[in-house]
Amino acid sequence: METLDFHVEIGTGSADDRDPGRPRSYEVTLRGSAGDEASEVKPFPLTPGELRALDTTVPHAVLSSAARLRRAPTDDELPVRELGRRLHEFLLGGKGRPLLAAARHRAAHEDRPLRIVLRVRPAELARLPWEFLYDPDEDSYVCQTTPLVRRPEVSIPERPLTVRPPLRVLCMAARPDDQEPLAVRAEQEWLGRALSALRRQGLIHVEWTAGPTWRDLRTALRGGPWHAFHFIGHGGFDPAGAEGTLALGDDGGGTYHLGAEDLAMLLSRHTSLRLVVLNACETGRSADRDPFSSVAGALMRKGLPAAVAMQYPISNDAAVEFSRTFYESLAHRRPVDEAVTEARQTIRLARRGTLEWVTPVLFMRSLDGRLFDLTDAGTPVAAADDELRDLYVAGLAALRRKRWQQAVEIFRDVMARDPGHPDAPAKYAEALRLRRLNDLYEAGLGAIGERRWDAAVDHLEAVAATDAAFLDTPTHLAEARRHQAAATWHTEVAAFHAAGEWEAVLAVGTELAALLPENPDPEGLVADARARLGVTGRCPLG
């Protein structure tokens, strides 16, 4: 069913040179689906100072609402509702009322959905929470029932959005050790369940990146083509760089802040990509002077047809609710804008009284929200089951062949395809354990090669504490401990030699000869002490 679009555009503003603290005026243009149009210049209902204050008041109200159960507007929500009413009056008041009423009447008469398409040219207004538009006549927030789509002003032409099955979704989860904990595992499970119906029909294929770093993402992208990318984790906004960021992992388990432009650079080469879902805080927030500085905005500038981002921090529970309903709606072939609207409703219903339904923002360049053509028949269910069984067996083979990283990736894919698989979670945990042990084991061998005996002992003892028989850990651990003790005695020999304690040097030298017969006196200090004492005859040191 074709959607009726109601276009709203805010043009470049003008300020009062006599009083820069007063609100600016902007041209608001409205276009209905029947070709009707109206335009008028209006003063914006907020001063520049009030606009800046929204950066703290609105996020605070949204986060506060997530912690309480309410049935009536509270002190936190009332200012937000008033903001929504003023924004609604600015956009849709005056000449806009009859135009919007006509569009709604036509949509109802033709039994077609209505969609509001918002294009905001002034950068200082593009970052406002337009999803809070509140219609006092209907006593409701507009986007809870009518999809609101942000369509940036971009010069890159629209790309075809039709995709042949299976739809290939690349997923990435990042939870660096120095960030607040997230319900990443729960969201992964919900995502797998939401997509399981399409998977069983052979219409979708899901893979997870091997890890949380940008290198892992780049490696996974090479395994494309991909049609959608879903990120779970933390996001933010870097005031110094004036751009949005994603909190990926670095090689040491900490945070690597991937900027919006860098993410766009990584994804832009993959022309099959149609949708990015950023389930991370503040990925929809932009700088005052650049509407494309948000993570989603940067993706729009590179030509991505659609992106879903978060303009404020979002709680774990709300993020899980959003992802589940959003992908369930897509699985039922709903347009992406309707999927977002249904997800907003779910957040409101599941977490009564919360304002977090406003946090998701849909940026869409597509004229048609149906991003994916899923009408063709996919792989039969039996074939999909056979593919899953073969994948699981391949994971078992990787375990037997000691290819633990490969096993981790395979069992992760099995669980994404079938979250209820009876054996995959245990095998995945085993593969993770063995991969961790192997990482420690390899680090221990590397330390031995570099003669860093303390580090070698630490790594190999950590392996032995979990699995004493892992590979040939006992042999290498004994070697590392022998050299560690010898290094200590070599230090003692050097100290005694410097002090002229020749007999003490010889005593330690005897211990070294027994412990490390292949090279007991690398610096010749024991031999020198023996010569100084005039020791003759056969000596343990030869």
Coordinates of C-alpha atoms in Angstrom, one line a residue:
M1 CA 0.0 0.0 0.0
E2 CA 1.5 3.3 -1.1
T3 CA 2.1 5.9 1.6
L4 CA 0.9 9.5 1.3
D5 CA 3.7 11.9 2.1
F6 CA 3.1 15.3 3.8
H7 CA 6.3 17.4 3.3
V8 CA 7.5 20.0 5.8
E9 CA 10.5 22.1 5.0
I10 CA 12.2 24.7 7.1
G11 CA 14.3 27.2 5.1
T12 CA 17.2 29.4 6.0
G13 CA 16.6 31.7 8.9
S14 CA 17.1 35.5 9.4
A15 CA 18.0 37.2 12.7
D16 CA 17.2 40.6 14.0
D17 CA 20.5 42.5 13.8
R18 CA 19.3 44.9 16.5
D19 CA 18.8 42.2 19.0
P20 CA 20.7 38.9 18.3
G21 CA 19.2 37.4 21.5
R22 CA 15.7 37.4 19.9
P23 CA 14.3 34.4 18.1
R24 CA 15.2 34.1 14.4
S25 CA 12.5 33.8 11.7
Y26 CA 12.4 30.9 9.2
E27 CA 10.4 30.1 6.1
V28 CA 8.2 27.0 6.6
T29 CA 6.9 25.4 3.4
L30 CA 4.2 22.6 3.5
R31 CA 3.3 20.4 0.5
G32 CA 0.4 18.0 0.5
S33 CA 0.2 14.8 -1.5
A34 CA -2.4 16.4 -3.9
G35 CA 0.0 19.1 -5.0
D36 CA -1.4 21.7 -2.5
E37 CA 1.3 24.0 -1.0
A38 CA 1.6 26.8 1.5
S39 CA 4.5 28.8 2.7
E40 CA 5.0 31.5 5.4
V41 CA 7.8 33.1 7.3
K42 CA 7.4 32.5 11.1
P43 CA 9.5 33.5 14.1
F44 CA 10.9 30.5 15.9
P45 CA 9.3 30.0 19.3
L46 CA 12.6 29.7 21.2
T47 CA 15.4 32.1 21.7
P48 CA 19.0 31.1 21.0
G49 CA 19.6 30.8 24.8
E50 CA 16.5 28.5 25.1
L51 CA 17.8 26.4 22.3
R52 CA 21.1 25.9 24.1
A53 CA 19.4 25.0 27.3
L54 CA 17.5 22.2 25.6
D55 CA 20.8 20.3 25.4
T56 CA 20.6 19.5 29.1
T57 CA 16.9 19.8 30.0
V58 CA 15.5 17.4 27.4
P59 CA 18.0 14.5 27.9
H60 CA 17.5 14.9 31.6
A61 CA 13.7 14.6 31.3
V62 CA 14.0 11.6 29.0
L63 CA 16.4 9.8 31.3
S64 CA 14.4 10.6 34.4
S65 CA 11.2 9.3 32.8
A66 CA 12.9 5.9 32.2
A67 CA 13.3 5.4 36.0
R68 CA 9.6 5.9 37.0
L69 CA 6.2 4.4 36.4
R70 CA 3.6 7.1 35.8
R71 CA 0.1 7.4 34.4
A72 CA 0.0 11.2 34.2
P73 CA 2.4 13.9 33.1
T74 CA 4.9 14.8 35.8
D75 CA 7.1 17.9 36.3
D76 CA 9.7 16.3 34.0
E77 CA 7.2 15.7 31.1
L78 CA 5.2 18.9 31.2
P79 CA 8.1 21.2 29.9
V80 CA 8.7 18.6 27.2
R81 CA 5.1 18.5 26.2
E82 CA 5.1 22.3 26.1
L83 CA 8.1 22.2 23.9
G84 CA 6.4 19.8 21.6
R85 CA 3.3 22.0 21.4
R86 CA 5.4 25.0 20.5
L87 CA 7.3 23.1 17.8
H88 CA 4.0 21.8 16.4
E89 CA 2.5 25.3 16.3
F90 CA 5.6 26.5 14.5
L91 CA 5.5 23.8 11.9
L92 CA 1.9 23.0 11.4
G93 CA 0.0 25.9 12.8
G94 CA -1.5 28.7 10.7
K95 CA -1.7 27.7 7.1
G96 CA -0.5 24.2 8.0
R97 CA -3.7 23.2 9.8
P98 CA -6.0 23.0 6.8
L99 CA -3.3 21.4 4.6
L100 CA -2.6 18.6 7.2
A101 CA -6.3 18.1 7.8
A102 CA -6.8 17.6 4.0
A103 CA -3.9 15.1 3.9
R104 CA -5.3 13.2 6.8
H105 CA -8.8 13.2 5.2
R106 CA -7.4 11.9 1.9
A107 CA -5.3 9.2 3.7
A108 CA -8.4 8.0 5.6
H109 CA -10.6 8.1 2.5
E110 CA -8.2 6.1 0.5
D111 CA -7.2 3.8 3.4
R112 CA -3.6 4.7 3.0
P113 CA -1.0 5.5 5.7
L114 CA 0.2 9.1 6.1
R115 CA 3.8 10.0 6.6
I116 CA 5.3 13.3 7.6
V117 CA 8.6 14.0 5.8
L118 CA 10.7 16.7 7.6
R119 CA 13.5 18.5 5.9
V120 CA 15.3 21.0 8.1
R121 CA 17.9 23.1 6.3
P122 CA 19.2 25.3 9.2
A123 CA 21.8 23.3 11.1
E124 CA 20.8 24.9 14.5
L125 CA 17.3 23.4 14.1
A126 CA 18.3 20.1 12.6
R127 CA 19.4 18.8 16.0
L128 CA 16.1 19.6 17.8
P129 CA 13.9 16.7 19.0
W130 CA 11.2 17.1 16.4
E131 CA 9.9 13.7 17.4
F132 CA 8.3 15.5 20.4
L133 CA 5.8 17.3 18.1
Y134 CA 2.6 17.5 20.3
D135 CA -0.8 18.1 18.8
P136 CA -3.0 19.8 21.5
D137 CA -6.1 19.2 19.5
E138 CA -5.5 15.5 19.4
D139 CA -3.9 15.5 22.9
S140 CA -1.1 13.3 21.6
Y141 CA 2.5 13.2 20.3
V142 CA 2.3 13.1 16.5
C143 CA 5.0 10.5 15.8
Q144 CA 3.4 7.9 18.1
T145 CA 0.8 7.3 15.4
T146 CA 2.2 9.0 12.3
P147 CA 5.6 8.2 11.0
L148 CA 8.0 11.1 11.1
V149 CA 11.0 10.8 8.7
R150 CA 13.9 13.2 8.6
R151 CA 15.1 13.6 5.0
P152 CA 18.4 15.5 4.9
E153 CA 19.3 17.8 2.1
V154 CA 21.8 15.8 0.0
S155 CA 23.0 16.0 -3.5
I156 CA 23.7 12.3 -4.1
P157 CA 20.9 10.8 -6.2
E158 CA 18.7 8.1 -4.7
R159 CA 19.8 4.5 -5.2
P160 CA 17.6 1.5 -6.0
L161 CA 16.6 -0.2 -2.8
T162 CA 15.4 -3.6 -4.1
V163 CA 17.4 -6.5 -2.6
R164 CA 17.1 -10.1 -3.6
P165 CA 16.8 -12.6 -0.7
P166 CA 18.5 -13.5 1.5
L167 CA 18.7 -10.2 3.3
R168 CA 22.3 -10.2 4.7
V169 CA 22.6 -8.4 8.1
L170 CA 26.0 -7.7 9.6
C171 CA 25.8 -7.2 13.4
M172 CA 28.4 -5.8 15.8
A173 CA 28.3 -5.6 19.6
A174 CA 30.9 -3.5 21.5
R175 CA 31.1 -3.2 25.3
P176 CA 34.6 -1.9 26.2
D177 CA 35.7 -2.6 29.7
D178 CA 35.8 1.1 30.6
Q179 CA 32.2 1.8 29.6
E180 CA 29.0 1.4 31.5
P181 CA 27.6 -2.2 31.2
L182 CA 24.9 -2.9 28.6
A183 CA 22.4 -5.7 28.1
V184 CA 24.3 -6.7 24.9
R185 CA 23.6 -10.4 25.3
A186 CA 19.8 -9.9 25.8
E187 CA 19.6 -7.7 22.8
Q188 CA 21.5 -10.2 20.7
E189 CA 19.0 -12.9 21.7
W190 CA 16.0 -10.7 21.0
L191 CA 17.5 -9.8 17.6
G192 CA 18.0 -13.4 16.7
R193 CA 14.4 -14.3 17.7
A194 CA 12.9 -11.3 15.8
L195 CA 14.7 -12.5 12.6
S196 CA 14.2 -16.2 13.1
A197 CA 11.1 -16.4 10.9
L198 CA 12.8 -14.8 8.0
R199 CA 15.8 -17.0 8.5
R200 CA 13.7 -20.2 8.5
Q201 CA 12.3 -19.0 5.1
G202 CA 15.7 -18.4 3.7
L203 CA 15.0 -14.7 3.5
I204 CA 17.7 -13.5 5.9
H205 CA 21.3 -14.3 6.8
V206 CA 22.8 -12.8 10.0
E207 CA 26.5 -12.7 11.0
W208 CA 28.3 -11.1 13.9
T209 CA 31.7 -9.5 13.7
A210 CA 34.4 -11.5 15.4
G211 CA 35.2 -8.8 17.9
P212 CA 34.5 -5.1 18.9
T213 CA 37.3 -3.3 17.1
W214 CA 37.3 -1.4 13.8
R215 CA 39.6 -4.0 12.4
D216 CA 37.0 -6.7 13.2
L217 CA 34.4 -4.5 11.4
R218 CA 36.5 -4.0 8.3
T219 CA 37.3 -7.7 8.1
A220 CA 33.6 -8.7 8.4
L221 CA 32.6 -6.1 5.7
R222 CA 34.9 -7.9 3.3
G223 CA 32.7 -11.0 3.7
G224 CA 29.8 -9.2 2.1
P225 CA 27.7 -8.2 0.3
W226 CA 25.7 -6.8 3.2
H227 CA 22.3 -5.1 3.1
A228 CA 22.0 -3.9 6.7
F229 CA 24.4 -3.1 9.5
H230 CA 23.2 -3.2 13.2
F231 CA 25.4 -1.8 16.0
I232 CA 24.8 -2.5 19.7
G233 CA 26.8 -0.5 22.1
H234 CA 27.7 3.0 23.3
G235 CA 27.7 6.2 21.3
G236 CA 28.4 9.8 22.1
F237 CA 29.2 13.2 20.8
D238 CA 32.7 14.6 20.6
P239 CA 32.5 18.4 21.2
A240 CA 36.2 18.9 20.2
G241 CA 35.8 17.1 16.9
A242 CA 32.2 18.3 16.5
E243 CA 31.0 14.9 15.4
G244 CA 29.2 11.8 16.7
T245 CA 31.1 8.7 17.7
L246 CA 30.7 5.0 18.4
A247 CA 32.5 3.4 21.3
L248 CA 34.3 0.4 19.7
G249 CA 36.9 -1.7 21.5
D250 CA 40.6 -1.2 21.2
D251 CA 43.2 -3.9 21.3
G252 CA 43.6 -3.6 25.0
G253 CA 39.9 -3.9 25.9
G254 CA 39.4 -0.2 26.3
T255 CA 37.5 2.3 24.2
Y256 CA 38.3 3.4 20.6
H257 CA 36.1 6.3 19.6
L258 CA 35.2 5.8 16.0
G259 CA 34.0 9.1 14.5
A260 CA 31.0 9.6 12.2
E261 CA 33.1 10.3 9.1
D262 CA 35.4 7.3 9.8
L263 CA 32.4 5.0 10.1
A264 CA 30.9 6.5 6.9
M265 CA 34.2 5.9 5.2
L266 CA 34.3 2.2 6.2
L267 CA 30.7 1.6 5.1
S268 CA 30.5 3.8 2.0
R269 CA 32.4 1.4 -0.2
H270 CA 29.7 -1.3 0.2
T271 CA 27.1 -0.2 -2.3
S272 CA 24.7 -3.0 -1.4
L273 CA 24.2 -1.6 2.1
R274 CA 20.6 -0.2 2.5
L275 CA 20.1 0.3 6.2
V276 CA 22.1 1.1 9.3
V277 CA 20.7 0.7 12.8
L278 CA 22.7 2.3 15.5
N279 CA 21.4 1.1 18.9
A280 CA 23.8 3.5 20.7
C281 CA 23.3 6.7 22.6
E282 CA 23.5 10.1 20.9
T283 CA 24.2 8.7 17.4
G284 CA 21.5 11.1 16.1
R285 CA 23.0 14.2 17.7
S286 CA 24.7 16.8 15.4
A287 CA 26.8 19.9 15.9
D288 CA 25.2 23.4 15.8
R289 CA 26.7 24.2 12.4
D290 CA 26.7 20.9 10.6
P291 CA 23.6 18.7 10.4
F292 CA 25.8 15.9 8.9
S293 CA 28.1 15.7 11.9
S294 CA 26.0 13.1 13.7
V295 CA 26.8 9.5 13.0
A296 CA 23.5 9.0 11.1
G297 CA 24.0 12.4 9.3
A298 CA 27.4 11.4 8.0
L299 CA 26.0 8.2 6.6
M300 CA 23.3 10.2 4.8
R301 CA 25.9 12.4 3.2
K302 CA 27.6 9.3 1.9
G303 CA 24.4 8.2 0.2
L304 CA 22.9 5.6 2.6
P305 CA 19.2 5.2 2.0
A306 CA 18.1 4.9 5.6
A307 CA 19.6 5.0 9.1
V308 CA 18.1 4.7 12.6
A309 CA 20.0 6.4 15.4
M310 CA 19.5 7.6 19.0
Q311 CA 19.5 11.3 19.7
Y312 CA 19.7 10.8 23.5
P313 CA 21.0 8.2 25.9
I314 CA 18.6 5.2 26.0
S315 CA 18.1 2.6 28.7
N316 CA 19.0 -1.1 28.1
D317 CA 15.4 -2.1 28.4
A318 CA 14.1 0.5 25.9
A319 CA 16.9 -0.4 23.5
V320 CA 15.9 -4.1 23.6
E321 CA 12.2 -3.3 23.2
F322 CA 13.0 -1.1 20.2
S323 CA 15.2 -3.6 18.4
R324 CA 12.7 -6.5 18.9
T325 CA 9.7 -4.7 17.5
F326 CA 11.6 -2.9 14.7
Y327 CA 12.9 -6.1 13.2
E328 CA 9.7 -8.0 13.8
S329 CA 7.9 -5.2 11.8
L330 CA 10.5 -5.4 9.0
A331 CA 10.1 -9.2 9.0
H332 CA 6.4 -8.6 8.4
R333 CA 7.3 -6.5 5.4
R334 CA 6.4 -3.1 6.9
P335 CA 8.1 0.0 5.6
V336 CA 11.0 1.1 7.7
D337 CA 9.2 4.3 8.8
E338 CA 6.2 2.3 10.0
A339 CA 8.6 -0.1 11.7
V340 CA 10.1 2.8 13.7
T341 CA 6.6 4.0 14.7
E342 CA 5.5 0.6 15.9
A343 CA 8.8 0.3 17.9
R344 CA 8.0 3.7 19.5
Q345 CA 4.6 2.4 20.5
T346 CA 6.1 -0.7 22.0
I347 CA 8.5 1.3 24.2
R348 CA 5.6 3.4 25.4
L349 CA 3.4 0.4 26.1
A350 CA 6.2 -1.8 27.7
R351 CA 7.6 1.0 29.8
R352 CA 4.6 3.0 30.9
G353 CA 5.3 6.7 31.5
T354 CA 8.7 6.8 29.8
L355 CA 9.6 9.4 27.2
E356 CA 12.3 7.2 25.6
W357 CA 10.1 6.5 22.6
V358 CA 11.3 9.9 21.3
T359 CA 15.0 8.8 21.4
P360 CA 15.1 6.9 18.1
V361 CA 15.4 9.0 15.0
L362 CA 14.8 7.8 11.4
F363 CA 16.9 9.5 8.7
M364 CA 15.7 8.3 5.2
R365 CA 16.6 9.4 1.7
S366 CA 14.4 6.7 0.2
L367 CA 11.2 7.9 -1.4
D368 CA 9.7 4.5 -0.5
G369 CA 10.2 3.2 3.0
R370 CA 10.1 -0.4 1.8
L371 CA 13.9 -0.8 1.7
F372 CA 13.9 -4.5 1.0
D373 CA 12.1 -6.6 -1.6
L374 CA 11.3 -9.8 0.3
T375 CA 8.6 -11.0 -2.1
D376 CA 10.6 -13.7 -3.8
A377 CA 10.6 -17.2 -2.4
G378 CA 13.6 -18.0 -0.3
T379 CA 15.3 -21.2 0.6
P380 CA 12.8 -23.9 1.8
V381 CA 12.6 -24.5 5.5
A382 CA 14.2 -27.9 5.2
A383 CA 17.1 -26.5 3.3
A384 CA 17.6 -23.8 5.9
D385 CA 17.6 -26.5 8.6
D386 CA 20.2 -28.5 6.7
E387 CA 22.3 -25.4 6.3
L388 CA 22.1 -24.8 10.1
R389 CA 23.0 -28.4 10.9
D390 CA 26.0 -28.3 8.5
L391 CA 27.1 -25.0 10.1
Y392 CA 27.0 -26.6 13.6
V393 CA 29.0 -29.6 12.4
A394 CA 31.6 -27.2 10.9
G395 CA 31.9 -25.6 14.3
L396 CA 32.5 -29.0 16.0
A397 CA 35.2 -29.7 13.4
A398 CA 36.8 -26.4 14.0
L399 CA 37.0 -27.2 17.7
R400 CA 38.6 -30.6 17.0
R401 CA 41.1 -29.0 14.7
K402 CA 42.0 -26.5 17.4
R403 CA 40.8 -23.6 15.2
W404 CA 39.1 -21.8 18.1
Q405 CA 38.6 -18.4 16.6
Q406 CA 36.8 -20.0 13.6
A407 CA 34.7 -22.1 16.0
V408 CA 33.7 -19.0 18.0
E409 CA 32.5 -17.3 14.8
I410 CA 30.6 -20.3 13.6
F411 CA 28.7 -21.0 16.9
R412 CA 27.9 -17.3 17.2
D413 CA 26.3 -17.5 13.8
V414 CA 24.4 -20.6 14.7
M415 CA 23.0 -18.9 17.8
A416 CA 22.1 -15.8 15.8
R417 CA 20.2 -18.0 13.3
D418 CA 18.6 -20.1 16.0
P419 CA 18.7 -18.6 19.5
G420 CA 16.9 -21.7 20.9
H421 CA 19.6 -24.2 19.6
P422 CA 20.1 -26.7 22.4
D423 CA 23.8 -27.3 22.1
A424 CA 25.3 -24.2 20.4
P425 CA 25.5 -22.0 23.5
A426 CA 27.6 -24.6 25.4
K427 CA 29.9 -25.1 22.4
Y428 CA 30.2 -21.4 21.9
A429 CA 31.2 -21.0 25.6
E430 CA 33.8 -23.8 25.2
A431 CA 35.2 -22.2 22.0
L432 CA 35.5 -18.9 23.8
R433 CA 37.3 -20.5 26.7
L434 CA 39.7 -22.3 24.5
R435 CA 40.4 -19.2 22.4
R436 CA 41.2 -17.3 25.6
L437 CA 43.5 -20.1 26.8
N438 CA 45.2 -20.1 23.4
D439 CA 45.6 -16.3 23.4
L440 CA 47.4 -16.6 26.8
Y441 CA 49.4 -19.6 25.6
E442 CA 50.6 -17.7 22.5
A443 CA 51.4 -14.7 24.7
G444 CA 53.5 -17.0 26.9
L445 CA 55.4 -18.5 24.0
G446 CA 56.0 -15.0 22.6
A447 CA 57.4 -13.9 26.0
I448 CA 59.7 -16.9 26.1
G449 CA 61.0 -16.0 22.6
E450 CA 61.7 -12.5 23.9
R451 CA 63.3 -13.8 27.1
R452 CA 60.7 -12.0 29.3
W453 CA 60.5 -14.8 31.8
D454 CA 58.2 -13.1 34.4
A455 CA 55.6 -12.4 31.7
A456 CA 56.0 -15.9 30.3
V457 CA 55.4 -17.5 33.7
D458 CA 52.4 -15.2 34.4
H459 CA 50.7 -16.1 31.0
L460 CA 51.4 -19.8 31.2
E461 CA 50.4 -20.1 34.9
A462 CA 47.0 -18.5 34.0
V463 CA 46.6 -21.2 31.3
A464 CA 47.6 -24.0 33.8
A465 CA 45.2 -22.7 36.4
T466 CA 42.3 -23.4 34.0
D467 CA 43.6 -26.4 32.1
A468 CA 46.9 -27.8 33.2
A469 CA 47.1 -30.1 30.2
F470 CA 46.4 -27.5 27.5
L471 CA 48.6 -28.2 24.6
D472 CA 52.2 -28.5 25.9
T473 CA 51.8 -25.8 28.6
P474 CA 53.5 -27.9 31.4
T475 CA 56.7 -28.2 29.3
H476 CA 56.9 -24.5 28.4
L477 CA 55.9 -23.4 31.9
A478 CA 58.7 -25.5 33.4
E479 CA 61.2 -23.9 31.0
A480 CA 59.9 -20.4 31.8
R481 CA 60.2 -21.0 35.5
R482 CA 63.7 -22.4 35.2
H483 CA 64.9 -19.3 33.3
Q484 CA 63.0 -17.1 35.7
A485 CA 64.9 -18.5 38.6
A486 CA 68.1 -18.4 36.7
A487 CA 67.6 -14.7 35.9
T488 CA 67.2 -14.1 39.7
W489 CA 70.4 -15.9 40.4
H490 CA 72.3 -14.1 37.6
T491 CA 71.3 -10.9 39.3
E492 CA 72.7 -12.2 42.6
V493 CA 76.0 -13.3 40.9
A494 CA 76.4 -9.8 39.4
A495 CA 75.8 -8.2 42.8
F496 CA 78.2 -10.5 44.6
H497 CA 80.8 -10.0 41.9
A498 CA 80.6 -6.3 42.1
A499 CA 81.1 -6.5 45.9
G500 CA 84.1 -8.9 45.6
E501 CA 82.3 -11.7 47.3
W502 CA 84.0 -14.4 45.3
E503 CA 83.0 -17.4 47.3
A504 CA 79.4 -16.3 47.2
V505 CA 79.7 -16.0 43.4
L506 CA 81.0 -19.6 43.2
A507 CA 78.2 -20.9 45.5
V508 CA 75.5 -19.4 43.3
G509 CA 77.3 -20.5 40.3
T510 CA 77.0 -24.1 41.5
E511 CA 73.2 -23.7 41.7
L512 CA 73.1 -22.2 38.2
A513 CA 75.1 -25.1 36.8
A514 CA 72.5 -27.5 38.1
L515 CA 69.5 -25.4 37.0
L516 CA 70.7 -24.2 33.6
P517 CA 73.6 -26.5 32.5
E518 CA 73.4 -25.3 28.9
N519 CA 74.4 -21.7 29.8
P520 CA 75.1 -21.2 33.5
D521 CA 77.6 -18.3 33.2
P522 CA 76.7 -16.1 30.2
E523 CA 78.7 -13.1 31.4
G524 CA 81.7 -15.1 32.6
L525 CA 81.4 -13.7 36.2
V526 CA 81.7 -17.2 37.9
A527 CA 84.8 -18.1 35.9
D528 CA 86.3 -14.7 36.8
A529 CA 85.6 -15.3 40.5
R530 CA 87.2 -18.8 40.3
A531 CA 90.3 -17.3 38.7
R532 CA 90.6 -14.7 41.4
L533 CA 90.4 -17.3 44.2
G534 CA 92.9 -19.6 42.4
V535 CA 90.4 -22.4 42.4
T536 CA 91.9 -25.5 40.6
G537 CA 90.7 -28.9 39.8
R538 CA 87.4 -30.0 38.3
C539 CA 84.5 -27.6 39.1
P540 CA 80.8 -28.1 38.6
L541 CA 81.0 -25.3 36.1
G542 CA 83.6 -27.2 34.1

